[in-house]
PDB file of C-alpha atoms and ligand atoms in Angstrom:
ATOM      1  CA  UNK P 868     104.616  81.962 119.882  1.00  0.00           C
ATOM      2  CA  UNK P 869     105.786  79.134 117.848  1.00  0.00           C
ATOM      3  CA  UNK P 870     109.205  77.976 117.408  1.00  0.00           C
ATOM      4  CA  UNK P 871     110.683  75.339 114.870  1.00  0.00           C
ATOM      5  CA  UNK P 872     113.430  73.541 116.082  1.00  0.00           C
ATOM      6  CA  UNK P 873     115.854  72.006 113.860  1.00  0.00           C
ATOM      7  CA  UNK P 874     118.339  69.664 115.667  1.00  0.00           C
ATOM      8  CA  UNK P 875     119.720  66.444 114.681  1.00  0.00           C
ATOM      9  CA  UNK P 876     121.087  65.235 118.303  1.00  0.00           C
ATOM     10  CA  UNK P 877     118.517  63.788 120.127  1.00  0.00           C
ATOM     11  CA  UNK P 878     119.443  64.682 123.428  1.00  0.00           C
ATOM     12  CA  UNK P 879     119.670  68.349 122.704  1.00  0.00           C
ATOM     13  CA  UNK P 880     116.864  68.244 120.481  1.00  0.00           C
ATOM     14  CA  UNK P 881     114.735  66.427 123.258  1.00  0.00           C
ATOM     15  CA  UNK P 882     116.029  69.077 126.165  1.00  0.00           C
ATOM     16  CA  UNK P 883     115.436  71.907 124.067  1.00  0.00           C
ATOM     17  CA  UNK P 884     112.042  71.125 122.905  1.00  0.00           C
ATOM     18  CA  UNK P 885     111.462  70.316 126.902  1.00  0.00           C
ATOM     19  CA  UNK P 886     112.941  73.617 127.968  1.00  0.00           C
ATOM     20  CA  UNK P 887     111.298  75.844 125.437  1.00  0.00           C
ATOM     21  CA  UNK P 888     107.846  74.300 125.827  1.00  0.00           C
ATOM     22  CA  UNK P 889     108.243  74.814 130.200  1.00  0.00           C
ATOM     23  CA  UNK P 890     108.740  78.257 128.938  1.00  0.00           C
ATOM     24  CA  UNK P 891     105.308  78.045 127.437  1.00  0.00           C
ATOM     25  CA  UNK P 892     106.681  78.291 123.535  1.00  0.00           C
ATOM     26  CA  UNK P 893     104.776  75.564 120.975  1.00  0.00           C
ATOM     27  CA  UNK P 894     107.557  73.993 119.386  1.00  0.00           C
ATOM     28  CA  UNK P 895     107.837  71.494 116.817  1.00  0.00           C
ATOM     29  CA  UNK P 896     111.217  69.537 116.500  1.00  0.00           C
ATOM     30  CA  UNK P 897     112.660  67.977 113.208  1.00  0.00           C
ATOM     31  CA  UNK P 898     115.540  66.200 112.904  1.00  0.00           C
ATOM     32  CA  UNK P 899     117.142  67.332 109.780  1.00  0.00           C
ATOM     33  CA  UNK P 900     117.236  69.991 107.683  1.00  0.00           C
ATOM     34  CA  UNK P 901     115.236  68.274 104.145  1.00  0.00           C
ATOM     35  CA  UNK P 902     111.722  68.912 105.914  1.00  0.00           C
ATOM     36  CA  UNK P 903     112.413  72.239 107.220  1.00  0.00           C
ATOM     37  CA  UNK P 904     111.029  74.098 104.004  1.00  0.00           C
ATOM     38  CA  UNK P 905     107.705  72.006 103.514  1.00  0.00           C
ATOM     39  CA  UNK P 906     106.838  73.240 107.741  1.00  0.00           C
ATOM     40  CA  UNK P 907     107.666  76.579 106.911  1.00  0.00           C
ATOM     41  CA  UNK P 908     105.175  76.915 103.937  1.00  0.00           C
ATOM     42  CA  UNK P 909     102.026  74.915 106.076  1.00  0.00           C
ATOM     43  CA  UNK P 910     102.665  76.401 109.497  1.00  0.00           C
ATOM     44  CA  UNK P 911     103.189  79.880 110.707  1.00  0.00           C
ATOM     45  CA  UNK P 912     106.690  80.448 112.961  1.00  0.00           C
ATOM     46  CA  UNK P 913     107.597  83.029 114.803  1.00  0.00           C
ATOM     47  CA  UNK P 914     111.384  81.657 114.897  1.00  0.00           C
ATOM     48  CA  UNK P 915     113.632  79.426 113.300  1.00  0.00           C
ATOM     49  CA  UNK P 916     116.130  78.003 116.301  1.00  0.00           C
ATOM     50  CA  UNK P 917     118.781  75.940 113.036  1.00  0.00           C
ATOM     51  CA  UNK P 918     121.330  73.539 113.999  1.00  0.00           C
ATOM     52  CA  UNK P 919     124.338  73.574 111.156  1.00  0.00           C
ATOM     53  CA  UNK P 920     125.464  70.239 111.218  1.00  0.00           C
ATOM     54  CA  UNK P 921     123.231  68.237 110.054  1.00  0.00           C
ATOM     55  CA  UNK P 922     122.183  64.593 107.746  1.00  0.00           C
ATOM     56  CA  UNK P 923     121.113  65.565 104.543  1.00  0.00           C
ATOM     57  CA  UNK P 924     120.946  69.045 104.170  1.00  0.00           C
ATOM     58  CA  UNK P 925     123.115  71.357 106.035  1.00  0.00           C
ATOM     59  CA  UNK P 926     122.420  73.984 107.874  1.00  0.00           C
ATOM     60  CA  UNK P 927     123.670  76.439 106.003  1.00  0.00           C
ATOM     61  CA  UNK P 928     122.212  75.590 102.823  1.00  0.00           C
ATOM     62  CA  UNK P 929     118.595  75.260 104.732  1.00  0.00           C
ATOM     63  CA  UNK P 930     119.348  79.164 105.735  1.00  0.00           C
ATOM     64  CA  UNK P 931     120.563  80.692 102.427  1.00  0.00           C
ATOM     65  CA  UNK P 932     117.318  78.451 100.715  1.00  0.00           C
ATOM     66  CA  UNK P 933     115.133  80.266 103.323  1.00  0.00           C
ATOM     67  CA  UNK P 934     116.670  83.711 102.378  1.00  0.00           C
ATOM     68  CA  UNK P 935     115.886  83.329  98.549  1.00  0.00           C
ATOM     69  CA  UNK P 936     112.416  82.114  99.112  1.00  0.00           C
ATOM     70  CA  UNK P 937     112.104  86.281 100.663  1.00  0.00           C
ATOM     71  CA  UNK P 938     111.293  83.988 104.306  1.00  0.00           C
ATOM     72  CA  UNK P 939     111.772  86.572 106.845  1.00  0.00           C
ATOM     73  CA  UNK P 940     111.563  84.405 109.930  1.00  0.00           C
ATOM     74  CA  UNK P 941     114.215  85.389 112.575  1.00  0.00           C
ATOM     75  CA  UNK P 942     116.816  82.511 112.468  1.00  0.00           C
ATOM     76  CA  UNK P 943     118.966  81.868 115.441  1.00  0.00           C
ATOM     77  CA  UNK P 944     121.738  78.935 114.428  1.00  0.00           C
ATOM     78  CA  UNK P 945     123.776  76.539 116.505  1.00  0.00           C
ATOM     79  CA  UNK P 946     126.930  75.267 116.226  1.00  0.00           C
ATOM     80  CA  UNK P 947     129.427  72.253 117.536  1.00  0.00           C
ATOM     81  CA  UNK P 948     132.574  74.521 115.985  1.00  0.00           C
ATOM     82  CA  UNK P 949     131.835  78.162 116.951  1.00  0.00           C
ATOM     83  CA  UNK P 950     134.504  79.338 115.228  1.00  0.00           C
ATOM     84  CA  UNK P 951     134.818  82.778 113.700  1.00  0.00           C
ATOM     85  CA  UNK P 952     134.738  81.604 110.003  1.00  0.00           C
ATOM     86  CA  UNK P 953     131.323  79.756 111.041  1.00  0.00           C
ATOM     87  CA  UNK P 954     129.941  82.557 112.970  1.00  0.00           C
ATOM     88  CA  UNK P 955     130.547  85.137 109.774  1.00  0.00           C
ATOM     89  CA  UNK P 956     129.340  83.191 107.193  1.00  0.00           C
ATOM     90  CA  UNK P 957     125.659  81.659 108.891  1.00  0.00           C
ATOM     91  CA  UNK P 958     125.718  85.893 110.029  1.00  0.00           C
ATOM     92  CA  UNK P 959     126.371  86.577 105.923  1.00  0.00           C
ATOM     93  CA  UNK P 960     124.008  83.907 104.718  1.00  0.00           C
ATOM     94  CA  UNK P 961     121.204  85.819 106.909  1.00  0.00           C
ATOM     95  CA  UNK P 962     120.785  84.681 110.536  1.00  0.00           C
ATOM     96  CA  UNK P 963     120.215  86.922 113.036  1.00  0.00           C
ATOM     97  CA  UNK P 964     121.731  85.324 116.200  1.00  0.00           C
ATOM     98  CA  UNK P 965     124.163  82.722 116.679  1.00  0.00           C
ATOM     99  CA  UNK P 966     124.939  80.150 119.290  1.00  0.00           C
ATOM    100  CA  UNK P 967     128.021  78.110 119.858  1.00  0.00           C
ATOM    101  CA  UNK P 968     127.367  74.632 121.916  1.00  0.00           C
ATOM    102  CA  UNK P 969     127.983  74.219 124.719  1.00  0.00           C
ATOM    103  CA  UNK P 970     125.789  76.552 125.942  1.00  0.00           C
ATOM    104  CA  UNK P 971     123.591  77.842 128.838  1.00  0.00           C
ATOM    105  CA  UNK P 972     120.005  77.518 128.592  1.00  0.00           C
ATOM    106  CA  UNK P 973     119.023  81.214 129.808  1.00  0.00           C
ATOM    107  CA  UNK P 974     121.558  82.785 127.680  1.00  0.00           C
ATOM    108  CA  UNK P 975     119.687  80.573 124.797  1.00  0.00           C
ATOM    109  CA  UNK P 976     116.196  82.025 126.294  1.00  0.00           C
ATOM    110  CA  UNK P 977     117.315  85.407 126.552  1.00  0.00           C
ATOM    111  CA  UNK P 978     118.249  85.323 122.833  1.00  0.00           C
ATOM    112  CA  UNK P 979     115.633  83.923 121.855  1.00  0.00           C
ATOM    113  CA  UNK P 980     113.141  86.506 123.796  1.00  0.00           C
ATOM    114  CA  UNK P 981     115.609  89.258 122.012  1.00  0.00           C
ATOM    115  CA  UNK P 982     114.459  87.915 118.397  1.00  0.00           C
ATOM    116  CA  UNK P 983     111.188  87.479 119.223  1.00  0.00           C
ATOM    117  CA  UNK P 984     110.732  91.430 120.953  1.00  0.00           C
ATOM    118  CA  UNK P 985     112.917  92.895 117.293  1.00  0.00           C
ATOM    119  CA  UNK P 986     110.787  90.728 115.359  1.00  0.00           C
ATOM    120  CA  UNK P 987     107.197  92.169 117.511  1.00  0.00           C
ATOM    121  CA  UNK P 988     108.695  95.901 117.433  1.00  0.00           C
ATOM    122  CA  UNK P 989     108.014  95.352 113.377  1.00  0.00           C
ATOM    123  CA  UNK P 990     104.311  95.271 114.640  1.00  0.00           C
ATOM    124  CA  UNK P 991     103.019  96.797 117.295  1.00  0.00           C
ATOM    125  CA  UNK P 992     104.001  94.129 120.093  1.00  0.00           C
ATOM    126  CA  UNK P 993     101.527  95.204 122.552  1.00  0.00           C
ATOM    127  CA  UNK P 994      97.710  94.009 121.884  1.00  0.00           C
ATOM    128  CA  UNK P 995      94.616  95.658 123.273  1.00  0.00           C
ATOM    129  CA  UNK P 996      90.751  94.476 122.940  1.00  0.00           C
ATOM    130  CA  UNK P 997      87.653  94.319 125.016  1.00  0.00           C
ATOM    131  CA  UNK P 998      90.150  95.977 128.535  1.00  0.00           C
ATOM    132  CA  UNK P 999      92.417  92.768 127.870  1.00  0.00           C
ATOM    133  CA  UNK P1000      96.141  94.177 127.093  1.00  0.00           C
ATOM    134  CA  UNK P1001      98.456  91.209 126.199  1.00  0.00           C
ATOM    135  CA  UNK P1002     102.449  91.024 125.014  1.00  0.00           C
ATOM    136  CA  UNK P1003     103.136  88.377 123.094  1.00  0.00           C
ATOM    137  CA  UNK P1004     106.842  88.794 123.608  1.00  0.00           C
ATOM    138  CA  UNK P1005     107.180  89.507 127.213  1.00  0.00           C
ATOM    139  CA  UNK P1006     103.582  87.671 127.928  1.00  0.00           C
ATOM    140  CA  UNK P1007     102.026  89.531 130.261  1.00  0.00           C
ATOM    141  CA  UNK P1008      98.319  90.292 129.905  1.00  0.00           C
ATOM    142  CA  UNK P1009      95.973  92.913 131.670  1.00  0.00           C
ATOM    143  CA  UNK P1010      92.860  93.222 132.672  1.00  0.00           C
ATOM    144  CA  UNK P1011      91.204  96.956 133.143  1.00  0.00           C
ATOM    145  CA  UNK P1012      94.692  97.582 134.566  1.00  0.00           C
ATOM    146  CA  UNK P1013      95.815  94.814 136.240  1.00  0.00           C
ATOM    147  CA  UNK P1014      97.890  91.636 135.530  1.00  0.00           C
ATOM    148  CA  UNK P1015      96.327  88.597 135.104  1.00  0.00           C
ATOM    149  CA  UNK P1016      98.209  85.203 135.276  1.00  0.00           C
ATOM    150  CA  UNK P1017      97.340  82.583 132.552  1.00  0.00           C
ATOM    151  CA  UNK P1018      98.596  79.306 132.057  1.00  0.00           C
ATOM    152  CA  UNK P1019     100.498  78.750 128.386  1.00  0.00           C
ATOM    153  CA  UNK P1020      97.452  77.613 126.207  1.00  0.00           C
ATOM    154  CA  UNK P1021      95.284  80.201 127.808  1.00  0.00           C
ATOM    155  CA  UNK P1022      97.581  82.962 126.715  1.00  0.00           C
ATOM    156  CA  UNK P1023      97.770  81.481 123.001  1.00  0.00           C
ATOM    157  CA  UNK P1024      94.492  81.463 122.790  1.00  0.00           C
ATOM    158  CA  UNK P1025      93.671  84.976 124.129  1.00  0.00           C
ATOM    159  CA  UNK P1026      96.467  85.724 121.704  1.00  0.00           C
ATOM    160  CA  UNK P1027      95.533  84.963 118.624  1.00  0.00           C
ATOM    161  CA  UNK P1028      91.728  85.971 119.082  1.00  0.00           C
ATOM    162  CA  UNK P1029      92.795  89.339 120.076  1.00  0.00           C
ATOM    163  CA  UNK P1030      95.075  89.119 117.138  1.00  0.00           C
ATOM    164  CA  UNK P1031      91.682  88.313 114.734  1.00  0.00           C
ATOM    165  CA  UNK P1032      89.608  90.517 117.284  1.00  0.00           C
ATOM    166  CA  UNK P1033      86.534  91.506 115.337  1.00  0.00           C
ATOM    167  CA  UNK P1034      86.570  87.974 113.443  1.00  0.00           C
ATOM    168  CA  UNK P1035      85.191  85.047 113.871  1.00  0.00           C
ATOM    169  CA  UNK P1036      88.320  82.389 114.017  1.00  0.00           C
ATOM    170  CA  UNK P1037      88.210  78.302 113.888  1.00  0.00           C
ATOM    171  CA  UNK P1038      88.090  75.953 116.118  1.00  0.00           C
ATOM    172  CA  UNK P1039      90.700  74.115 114.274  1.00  0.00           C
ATOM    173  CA  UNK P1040      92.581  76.877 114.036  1.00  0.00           C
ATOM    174  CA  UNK P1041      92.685  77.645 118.084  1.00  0.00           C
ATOM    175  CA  UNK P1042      93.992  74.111 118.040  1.00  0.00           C
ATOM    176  CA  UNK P1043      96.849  74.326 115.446  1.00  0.00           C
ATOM    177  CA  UNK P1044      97.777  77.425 118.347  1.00  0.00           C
ATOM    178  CA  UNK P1045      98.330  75.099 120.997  1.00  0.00           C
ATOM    179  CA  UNK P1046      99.046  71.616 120.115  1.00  0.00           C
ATOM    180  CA  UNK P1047     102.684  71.225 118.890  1.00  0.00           C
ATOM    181  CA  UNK P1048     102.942  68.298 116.018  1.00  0.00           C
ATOM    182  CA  UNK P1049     101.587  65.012 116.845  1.00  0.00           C
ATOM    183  CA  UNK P1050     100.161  65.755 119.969  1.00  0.00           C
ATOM    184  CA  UNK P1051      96.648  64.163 120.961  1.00  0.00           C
ATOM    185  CA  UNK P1052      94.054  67.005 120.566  1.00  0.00           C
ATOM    186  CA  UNK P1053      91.288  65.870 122.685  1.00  0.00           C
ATOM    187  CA  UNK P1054      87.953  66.683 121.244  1.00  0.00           C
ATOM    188  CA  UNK P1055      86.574  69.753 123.915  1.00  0.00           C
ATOM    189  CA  UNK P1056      89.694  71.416 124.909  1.00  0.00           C
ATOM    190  CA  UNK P1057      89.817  74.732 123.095  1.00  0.00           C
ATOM    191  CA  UNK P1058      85.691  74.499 124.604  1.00  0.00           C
ATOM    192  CA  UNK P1059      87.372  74.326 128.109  1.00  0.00           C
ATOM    193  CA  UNK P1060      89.761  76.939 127.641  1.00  0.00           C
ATOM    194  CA  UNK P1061      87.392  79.700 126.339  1.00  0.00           C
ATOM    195  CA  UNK P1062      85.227  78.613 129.432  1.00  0.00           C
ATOM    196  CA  UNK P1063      87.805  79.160 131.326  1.00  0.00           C
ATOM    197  CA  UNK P1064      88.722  82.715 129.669  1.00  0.00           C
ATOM    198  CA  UNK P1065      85.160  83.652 130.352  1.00  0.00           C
ATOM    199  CA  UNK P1066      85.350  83.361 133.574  1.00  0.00           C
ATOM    200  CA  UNK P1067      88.291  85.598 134.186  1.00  0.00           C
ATOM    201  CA  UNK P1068      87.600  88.311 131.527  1.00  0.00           C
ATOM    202  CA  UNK P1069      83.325  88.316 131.747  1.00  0.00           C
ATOM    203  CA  UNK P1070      81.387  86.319 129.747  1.00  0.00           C
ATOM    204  CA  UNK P1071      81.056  88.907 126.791  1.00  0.00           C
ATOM    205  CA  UNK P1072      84.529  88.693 125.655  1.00  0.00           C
ATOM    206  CA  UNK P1073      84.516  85.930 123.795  1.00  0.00           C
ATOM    207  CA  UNK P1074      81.579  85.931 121.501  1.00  0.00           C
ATOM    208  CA  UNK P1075      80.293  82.101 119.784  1.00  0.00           C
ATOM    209  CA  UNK P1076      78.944  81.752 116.516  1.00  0.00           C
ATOM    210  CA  UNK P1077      78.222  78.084 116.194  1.00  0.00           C
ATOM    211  CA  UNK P1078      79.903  75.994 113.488  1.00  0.00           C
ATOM    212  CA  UNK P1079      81.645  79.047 112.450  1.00  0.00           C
ATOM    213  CA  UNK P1080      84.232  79.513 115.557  1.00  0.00           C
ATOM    214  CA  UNK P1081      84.858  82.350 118.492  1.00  0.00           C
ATOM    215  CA  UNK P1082      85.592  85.869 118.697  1.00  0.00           C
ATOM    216  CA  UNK P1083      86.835  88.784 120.840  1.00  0.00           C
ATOM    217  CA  UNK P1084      84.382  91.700 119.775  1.00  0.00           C
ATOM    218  CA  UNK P1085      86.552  94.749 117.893  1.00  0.00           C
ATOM    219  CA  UNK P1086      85.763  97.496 120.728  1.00  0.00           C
TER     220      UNK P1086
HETATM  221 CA1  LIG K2384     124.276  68.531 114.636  1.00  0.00          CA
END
């Protein structure tokens, strides 16, 4: 799952990013609202966490822009003021949730696992190929019927293979799955990871077609 932050205070910005990454989301932080629509056309998001006060463009505008380009991203917006006026029109100009600062980090998680879960029930949340069931939104996987504990970048990759199960999918394209922006990506790592998925799934369910990328078979 991958999560665009838009937050102009750097100390919230920084302890959100922090939080929601220790709760194994990718998320990629800007600072004000002008870049927001360039990232949403080159990277796929799963959820759109918008600050309304911010340089440049505001919030608002950056949500009602998103709403006429038909983006259907679940938007979850916070706010200094928190009054009722603000709360009805970012609900009018299309967010889903709304968050007045101060607030508590678990209510902010639970929200945000609330979007995520209406967003999934849109398409079938639950994921099933080669015994493997996984949850994107709850994040629990199984193996022939039992759980299986997998650290963050394990899961995303498991993910979005069994999302593609049956195709062949990129190296690169593992990558862009679990490196946030301007992270290093060191040169063997989505090599280690699939190792490591081997090991805990058999070596058949990840299949390697060389230069072309990995796959989980279809059945
Ligand atoms: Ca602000």
């Amino acid at each position: 799952m991958r999560i665009l932050l838009v937050e102009d205070d750097a100390q919230l910005g920084e302890s959100l990013e922090a939080a929601l990454r220790l709760e194994q989301y990718a998320v990629d932080w800007l600072r004000s609202g002008d870049p927001v629509r360039a990232a949403l056309g080159s990277t796929p998001y799963d959820l759109l966490i918008l600050d309304l006060g911010l340089p440049g463009v505001p919030g608002l505008q950056v949500l009602r822009q998103l709403r006429a380009d038909k983006h259907r991203l679940p938007v979850m917006l916070l706010t200094a003021r928190g009054t009722a006026a603000d709360k009805i029109d970012g609900l009018d100009s299309g967010a889903d949730d709304f968050l007045a600062k101060p607030f508590d980090m678990g209510e902010l998680f639970a929200r945000v696992r609330a979007l995520l879960r209406r967003k999934g029930e849109h398409r079938s949340s639950q994921l099933f190929a080669v015994g493997i069931s996984l949850d994107p939104v709850d994040r629990v996987v199984n193996f022939e019927g039992a759980p299986v504990d997998l650290t963050a970048r394990e899961f995303a990759i498991l993910e979005i293979l069994i999302r593609n199960a049956g195709r062949y999918v990129s190296r690169v394209r593992l990558e862009e799955g679990i490196y946030s922006w301007g992270e290093e990506v060191e040169s063997n790592t989505v090599e280690v990871y699939i190792s490591r998925l081997r090991k805990r799934f058999g070596s058949g369910c990840i299949e390697t077609m060389r230069g072309v990328g990995y796959r989980v078979p279809a059945q």
